[in-house]
N, CA, C and O atoms as a printed pandas DataFrame, in Angstrom:
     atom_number atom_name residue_name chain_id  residue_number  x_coord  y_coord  z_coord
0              1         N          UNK        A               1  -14.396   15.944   -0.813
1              2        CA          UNK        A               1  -14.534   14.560   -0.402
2              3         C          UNK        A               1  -15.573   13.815   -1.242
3              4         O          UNK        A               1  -15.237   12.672   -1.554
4              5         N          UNK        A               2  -16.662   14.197   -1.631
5              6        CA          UNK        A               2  -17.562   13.830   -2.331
6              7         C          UNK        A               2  -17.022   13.605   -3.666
7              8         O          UNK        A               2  -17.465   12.591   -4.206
8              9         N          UNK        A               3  -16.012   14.421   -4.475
9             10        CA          UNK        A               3  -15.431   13.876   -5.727
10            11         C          UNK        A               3  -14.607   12.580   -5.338
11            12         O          UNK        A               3  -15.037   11.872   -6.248
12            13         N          UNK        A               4  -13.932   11.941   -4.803
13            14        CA          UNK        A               4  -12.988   10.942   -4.172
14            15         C          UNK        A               4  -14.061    9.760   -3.658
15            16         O          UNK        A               4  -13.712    8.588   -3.519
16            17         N          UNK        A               5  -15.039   10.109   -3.471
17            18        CA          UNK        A               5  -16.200    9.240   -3.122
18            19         C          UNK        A               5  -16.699    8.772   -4.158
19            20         O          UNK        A               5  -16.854    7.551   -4.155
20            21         N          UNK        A               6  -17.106    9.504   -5.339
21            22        CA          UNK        A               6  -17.437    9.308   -6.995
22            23         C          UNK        A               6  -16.586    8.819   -7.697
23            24         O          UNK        A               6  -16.860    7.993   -8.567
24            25         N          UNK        A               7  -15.318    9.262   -7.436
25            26        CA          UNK        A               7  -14.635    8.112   -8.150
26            27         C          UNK        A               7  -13.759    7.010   -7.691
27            28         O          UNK        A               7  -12.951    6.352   -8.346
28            29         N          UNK        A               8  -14.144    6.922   -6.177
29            30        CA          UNK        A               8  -13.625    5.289   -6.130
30            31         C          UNK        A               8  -15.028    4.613   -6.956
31            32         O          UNK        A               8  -14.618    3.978   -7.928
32            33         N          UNK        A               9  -16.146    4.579   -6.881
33            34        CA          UNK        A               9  -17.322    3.874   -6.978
34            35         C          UNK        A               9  -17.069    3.931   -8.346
35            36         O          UNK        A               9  -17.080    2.789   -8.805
36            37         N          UNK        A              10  -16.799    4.954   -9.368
37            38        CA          UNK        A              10  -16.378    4.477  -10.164
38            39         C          UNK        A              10  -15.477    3.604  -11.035
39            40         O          UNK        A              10  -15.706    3.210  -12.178
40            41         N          UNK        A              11  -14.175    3.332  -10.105
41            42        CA          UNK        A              11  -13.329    2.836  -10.738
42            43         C          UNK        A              11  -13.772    1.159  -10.120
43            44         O          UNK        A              11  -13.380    0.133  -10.676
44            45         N          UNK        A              12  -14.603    1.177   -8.947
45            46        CA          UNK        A              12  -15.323   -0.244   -8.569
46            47         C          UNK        A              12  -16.070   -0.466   -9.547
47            48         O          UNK        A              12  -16.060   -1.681   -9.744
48            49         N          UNK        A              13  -16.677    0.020  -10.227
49            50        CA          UNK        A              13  -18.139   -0.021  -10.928
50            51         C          UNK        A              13  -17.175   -0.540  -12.333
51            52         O          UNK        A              13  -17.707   -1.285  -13.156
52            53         N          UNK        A              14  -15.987   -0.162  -12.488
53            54        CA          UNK        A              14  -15.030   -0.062  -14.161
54            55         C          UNK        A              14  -14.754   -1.544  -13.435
55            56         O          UNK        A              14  -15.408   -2.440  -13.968
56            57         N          UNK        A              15  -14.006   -1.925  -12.449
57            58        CA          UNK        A              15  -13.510   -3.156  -12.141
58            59         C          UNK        A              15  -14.113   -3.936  -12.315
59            60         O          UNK        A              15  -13.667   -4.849  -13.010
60            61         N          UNK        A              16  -15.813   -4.048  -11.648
61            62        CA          UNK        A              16  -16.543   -5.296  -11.296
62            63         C          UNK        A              16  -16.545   -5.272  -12.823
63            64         O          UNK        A              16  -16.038   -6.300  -13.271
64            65         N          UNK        A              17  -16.974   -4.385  -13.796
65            66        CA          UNK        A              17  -17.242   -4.742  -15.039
66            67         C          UNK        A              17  -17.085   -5.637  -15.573
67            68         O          UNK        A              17  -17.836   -6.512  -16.004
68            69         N          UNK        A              18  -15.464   -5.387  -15.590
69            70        CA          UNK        A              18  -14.426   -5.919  -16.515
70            71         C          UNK        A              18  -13.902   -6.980  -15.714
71            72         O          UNK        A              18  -13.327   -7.777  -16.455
72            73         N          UNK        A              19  -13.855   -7.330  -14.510
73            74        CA          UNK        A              19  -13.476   -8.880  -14.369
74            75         C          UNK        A              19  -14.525   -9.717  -13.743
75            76         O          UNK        A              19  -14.444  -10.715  -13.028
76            77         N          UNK        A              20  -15.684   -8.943  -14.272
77            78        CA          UNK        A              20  -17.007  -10.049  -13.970
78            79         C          UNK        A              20  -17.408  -10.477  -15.364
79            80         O          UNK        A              20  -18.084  -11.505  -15.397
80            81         N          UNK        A              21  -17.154   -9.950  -16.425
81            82        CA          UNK        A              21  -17.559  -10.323  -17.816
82            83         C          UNK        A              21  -16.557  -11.280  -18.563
83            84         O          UNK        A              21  -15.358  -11.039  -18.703
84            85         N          UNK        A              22  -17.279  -12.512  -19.070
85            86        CA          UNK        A              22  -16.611  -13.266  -19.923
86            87         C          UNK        A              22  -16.543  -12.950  -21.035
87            88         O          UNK        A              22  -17.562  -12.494  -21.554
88            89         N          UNK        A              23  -15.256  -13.080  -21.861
89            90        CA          UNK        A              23  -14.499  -12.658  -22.778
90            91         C          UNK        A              23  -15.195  -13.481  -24.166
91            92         O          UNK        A              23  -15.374  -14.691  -24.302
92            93         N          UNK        A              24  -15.514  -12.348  -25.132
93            94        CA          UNK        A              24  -16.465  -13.402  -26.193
94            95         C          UNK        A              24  -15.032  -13.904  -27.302
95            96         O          UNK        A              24  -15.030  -14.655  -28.278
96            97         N          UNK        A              25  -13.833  -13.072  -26.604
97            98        CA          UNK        A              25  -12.273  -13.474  -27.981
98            99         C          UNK        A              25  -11.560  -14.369  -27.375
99           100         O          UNK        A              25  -10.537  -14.752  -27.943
100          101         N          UNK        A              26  -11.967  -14.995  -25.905
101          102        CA          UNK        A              26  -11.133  -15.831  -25.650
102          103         C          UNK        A              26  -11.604  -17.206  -25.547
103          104         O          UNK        A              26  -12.523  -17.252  -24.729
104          105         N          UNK        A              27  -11.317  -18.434  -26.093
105          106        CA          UNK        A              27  -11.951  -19.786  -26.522
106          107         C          UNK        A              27  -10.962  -20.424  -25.012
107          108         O          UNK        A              27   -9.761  -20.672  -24.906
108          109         N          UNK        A              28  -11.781  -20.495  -24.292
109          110        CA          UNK        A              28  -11.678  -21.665  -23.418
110          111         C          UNK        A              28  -10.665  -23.349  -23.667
111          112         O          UNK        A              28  -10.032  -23.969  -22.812
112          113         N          UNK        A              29  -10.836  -23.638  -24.959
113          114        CA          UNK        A              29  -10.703  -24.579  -25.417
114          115         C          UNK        A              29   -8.984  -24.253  -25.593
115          116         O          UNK        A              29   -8.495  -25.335  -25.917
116          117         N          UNK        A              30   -8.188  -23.497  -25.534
117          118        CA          UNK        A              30   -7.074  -22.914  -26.051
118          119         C          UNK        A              30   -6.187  -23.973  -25.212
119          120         O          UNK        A              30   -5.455  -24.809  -25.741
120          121         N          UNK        A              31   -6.324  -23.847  -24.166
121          122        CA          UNK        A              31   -5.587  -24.614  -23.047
122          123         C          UNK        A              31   -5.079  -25.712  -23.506
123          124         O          UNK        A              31   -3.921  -26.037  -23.246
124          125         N          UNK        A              32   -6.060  -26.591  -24.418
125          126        CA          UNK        A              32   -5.749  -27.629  -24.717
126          127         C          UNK        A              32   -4.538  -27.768  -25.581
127          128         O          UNK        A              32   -3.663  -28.609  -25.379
128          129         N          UNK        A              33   -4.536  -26.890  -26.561
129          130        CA          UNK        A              33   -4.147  -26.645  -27.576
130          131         C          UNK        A              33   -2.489  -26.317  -27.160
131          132         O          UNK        A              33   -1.733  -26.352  -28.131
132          133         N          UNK        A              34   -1.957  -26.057  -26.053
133          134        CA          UNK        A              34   -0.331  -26.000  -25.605
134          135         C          UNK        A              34    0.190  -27.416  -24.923
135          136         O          UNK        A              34   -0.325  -28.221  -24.147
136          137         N          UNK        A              35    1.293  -27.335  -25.503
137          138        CA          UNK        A              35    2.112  -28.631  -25.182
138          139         C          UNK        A              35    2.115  -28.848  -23.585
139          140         O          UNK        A              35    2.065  -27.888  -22.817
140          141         N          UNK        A              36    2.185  -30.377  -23.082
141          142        CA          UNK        A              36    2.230  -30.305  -21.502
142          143         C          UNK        A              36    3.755  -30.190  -21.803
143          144         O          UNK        A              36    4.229  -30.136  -22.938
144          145         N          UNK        A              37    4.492  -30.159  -20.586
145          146        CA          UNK        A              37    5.909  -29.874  -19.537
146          147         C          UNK        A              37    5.758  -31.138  -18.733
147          148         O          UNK        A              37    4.734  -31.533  -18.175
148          149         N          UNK        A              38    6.644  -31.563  -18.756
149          150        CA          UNK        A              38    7.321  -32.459  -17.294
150          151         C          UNK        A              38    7.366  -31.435  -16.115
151          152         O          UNK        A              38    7.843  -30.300  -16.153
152          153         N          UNK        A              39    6.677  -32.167  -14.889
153          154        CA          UNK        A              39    6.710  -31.715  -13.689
154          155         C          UNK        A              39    7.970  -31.437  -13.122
155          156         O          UNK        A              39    8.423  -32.480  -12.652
156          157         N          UNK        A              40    8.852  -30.333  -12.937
157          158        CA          UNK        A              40   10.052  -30.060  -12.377
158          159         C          UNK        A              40    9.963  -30.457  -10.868
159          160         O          UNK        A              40    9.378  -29.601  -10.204
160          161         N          UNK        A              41   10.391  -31.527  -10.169
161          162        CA          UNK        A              41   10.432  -31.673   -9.311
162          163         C          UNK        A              41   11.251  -31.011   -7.916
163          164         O          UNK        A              41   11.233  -31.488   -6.781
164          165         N          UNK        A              42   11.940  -29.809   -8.363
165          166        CA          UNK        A              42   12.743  -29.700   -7.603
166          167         C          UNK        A              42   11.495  -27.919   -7.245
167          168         O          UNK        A              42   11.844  -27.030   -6.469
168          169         N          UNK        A              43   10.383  -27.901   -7.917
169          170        CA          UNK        A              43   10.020  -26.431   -7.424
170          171         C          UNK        A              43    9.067  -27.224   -6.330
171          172         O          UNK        A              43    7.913  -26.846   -6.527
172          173         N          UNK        A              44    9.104  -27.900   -5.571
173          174        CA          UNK        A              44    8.459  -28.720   -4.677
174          175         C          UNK        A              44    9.227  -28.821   -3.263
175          176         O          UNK        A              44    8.709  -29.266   -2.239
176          177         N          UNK        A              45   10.287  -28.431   -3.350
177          178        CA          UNK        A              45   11.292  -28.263   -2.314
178          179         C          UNK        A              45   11.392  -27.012   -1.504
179          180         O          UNK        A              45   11.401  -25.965   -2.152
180          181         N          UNK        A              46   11.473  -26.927   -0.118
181          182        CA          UNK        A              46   11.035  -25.598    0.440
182          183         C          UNK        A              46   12.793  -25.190    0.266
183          184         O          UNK        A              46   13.760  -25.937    0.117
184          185         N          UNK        A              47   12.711  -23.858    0.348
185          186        CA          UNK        A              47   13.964  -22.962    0.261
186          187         C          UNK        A              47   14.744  -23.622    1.398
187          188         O          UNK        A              47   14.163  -24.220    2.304
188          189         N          UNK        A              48   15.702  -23.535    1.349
189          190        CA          UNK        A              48   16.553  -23.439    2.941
190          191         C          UNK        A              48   16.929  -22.298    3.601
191          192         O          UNK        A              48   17.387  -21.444    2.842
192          193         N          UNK        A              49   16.900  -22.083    4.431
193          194        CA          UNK        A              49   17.192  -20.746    5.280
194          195         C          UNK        A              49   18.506  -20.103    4.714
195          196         O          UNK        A              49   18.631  -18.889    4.878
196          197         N          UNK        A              50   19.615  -20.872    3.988
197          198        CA          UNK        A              50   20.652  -19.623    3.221
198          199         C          UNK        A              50   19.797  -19.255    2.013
199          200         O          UNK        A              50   20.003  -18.086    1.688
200          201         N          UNK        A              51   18.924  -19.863    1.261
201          202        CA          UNK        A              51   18.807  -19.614    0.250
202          203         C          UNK        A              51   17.685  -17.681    0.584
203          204         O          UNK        A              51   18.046  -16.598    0.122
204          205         N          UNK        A              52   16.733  -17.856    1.245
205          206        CA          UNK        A              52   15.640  -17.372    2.125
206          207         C          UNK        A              52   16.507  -16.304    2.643
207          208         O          UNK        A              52   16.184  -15.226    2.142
208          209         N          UNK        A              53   17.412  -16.220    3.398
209          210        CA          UNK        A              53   18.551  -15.436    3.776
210          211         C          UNK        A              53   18.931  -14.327    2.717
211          212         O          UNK        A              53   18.822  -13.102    2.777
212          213         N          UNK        A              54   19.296  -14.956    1.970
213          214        CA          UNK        A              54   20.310  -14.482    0.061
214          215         C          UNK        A              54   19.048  -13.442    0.021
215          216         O          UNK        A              54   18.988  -12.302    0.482
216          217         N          UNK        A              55   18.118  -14.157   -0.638
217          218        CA          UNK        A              55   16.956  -13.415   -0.852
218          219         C          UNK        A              55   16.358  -12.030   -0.749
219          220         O          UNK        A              55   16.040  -11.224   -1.624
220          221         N          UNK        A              56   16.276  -11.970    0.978
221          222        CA          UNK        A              56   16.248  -11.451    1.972
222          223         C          UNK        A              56   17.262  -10.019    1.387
223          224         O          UNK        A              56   16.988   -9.038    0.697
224          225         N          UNK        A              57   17.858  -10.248    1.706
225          226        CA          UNK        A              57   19.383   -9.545    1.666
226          227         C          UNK        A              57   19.123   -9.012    0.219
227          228         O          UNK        A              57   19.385   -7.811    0.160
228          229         N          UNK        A              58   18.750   -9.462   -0.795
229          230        CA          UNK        A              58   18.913   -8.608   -2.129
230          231         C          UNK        A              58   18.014   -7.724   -1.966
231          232         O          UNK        A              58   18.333   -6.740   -2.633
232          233         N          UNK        A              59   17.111   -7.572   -1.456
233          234        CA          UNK        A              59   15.584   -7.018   -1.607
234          235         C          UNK        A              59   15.783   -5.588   -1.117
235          236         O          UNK        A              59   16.324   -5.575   -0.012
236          237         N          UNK        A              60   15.540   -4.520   -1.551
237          238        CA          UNK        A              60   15.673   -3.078   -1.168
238          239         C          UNK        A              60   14.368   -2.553   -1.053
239          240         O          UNK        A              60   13.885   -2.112   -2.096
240          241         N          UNK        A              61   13.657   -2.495    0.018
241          242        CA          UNK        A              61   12.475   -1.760    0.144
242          243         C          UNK        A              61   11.433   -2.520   -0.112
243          244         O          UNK        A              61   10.368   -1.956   -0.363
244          245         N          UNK        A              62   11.513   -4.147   -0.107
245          246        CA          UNK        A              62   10.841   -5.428    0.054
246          247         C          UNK        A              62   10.339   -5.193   -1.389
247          248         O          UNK        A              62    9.245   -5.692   -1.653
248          249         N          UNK        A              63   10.999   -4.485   -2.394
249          250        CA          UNK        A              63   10.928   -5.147   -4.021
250          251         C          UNK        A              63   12.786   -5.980   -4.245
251          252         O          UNK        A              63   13.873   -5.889   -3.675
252          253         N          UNK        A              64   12.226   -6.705   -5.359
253          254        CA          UNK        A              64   13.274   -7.836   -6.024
254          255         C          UNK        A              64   13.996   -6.844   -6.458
255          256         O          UNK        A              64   13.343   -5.801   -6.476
256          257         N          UNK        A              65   15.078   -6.732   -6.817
257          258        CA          UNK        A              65   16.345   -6.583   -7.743
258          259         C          UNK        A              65   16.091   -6.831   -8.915
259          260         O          UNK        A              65   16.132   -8.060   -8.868
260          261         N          UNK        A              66   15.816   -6.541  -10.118
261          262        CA          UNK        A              66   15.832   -6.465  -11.788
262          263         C          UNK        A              66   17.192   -6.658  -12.074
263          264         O          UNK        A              66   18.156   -6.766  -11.317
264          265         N          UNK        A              67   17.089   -6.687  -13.504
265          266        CA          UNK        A              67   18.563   -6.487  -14.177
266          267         C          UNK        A              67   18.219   -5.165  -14.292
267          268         O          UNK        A              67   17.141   -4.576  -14.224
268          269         N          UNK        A              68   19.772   -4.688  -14.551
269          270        CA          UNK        A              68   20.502   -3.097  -14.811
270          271         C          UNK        A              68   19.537   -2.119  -12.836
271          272         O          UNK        A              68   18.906   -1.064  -12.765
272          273         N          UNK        A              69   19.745   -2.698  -12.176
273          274        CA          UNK        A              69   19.138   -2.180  -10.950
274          275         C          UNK        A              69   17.553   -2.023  -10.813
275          276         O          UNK        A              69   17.135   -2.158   -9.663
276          277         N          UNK        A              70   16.574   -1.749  -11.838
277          278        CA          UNK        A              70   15.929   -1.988  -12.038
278          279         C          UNK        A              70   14.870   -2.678  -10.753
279          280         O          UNK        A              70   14.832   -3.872  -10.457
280          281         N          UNK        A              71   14.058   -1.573  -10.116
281          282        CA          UNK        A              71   13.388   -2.970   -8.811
282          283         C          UNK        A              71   12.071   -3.125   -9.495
283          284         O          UNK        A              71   11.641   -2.391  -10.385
284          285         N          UNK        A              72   11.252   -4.569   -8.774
285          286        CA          UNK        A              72   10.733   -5.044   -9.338
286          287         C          UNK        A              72    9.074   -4.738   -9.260
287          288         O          UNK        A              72    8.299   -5.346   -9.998
């Protein structure tokens, strides 16, 4: 039990690391630098209950369906 104890704290100790440290290769400024998009107005629309339904129904073991069977 004491090894399983050492290395969760470790893999906390690897986590906080690495997504508490800012990145000295990534320029902030990049964002700017991609084209805007027109707002698709239609991803603003709630599902309807067939669509939610469909959905529902594809899902095997509450993962998505992939191509070639593939879950997600």
């Amino acid at each position: 039990m004491p090894d399983e104890i050492r290395l969760r704290e470790r893999w906390s100790v690897f986590y906080h690391r690495h997504l508490n440290t800012k990145s000295v290769k990534l320029d902030p400024t990049i964002i700017d630098l991609l084209p805007s998009r027109p707002l698709k107005m239609m991803l603003e629309d709630e599902p309807s209950i067939d669509e939610m339904t469909g959905a529902l129904k594809g899902m095997l073991n509450r993962k998505t369906a992939r191509p070639y069977g593939l879950p997600g």
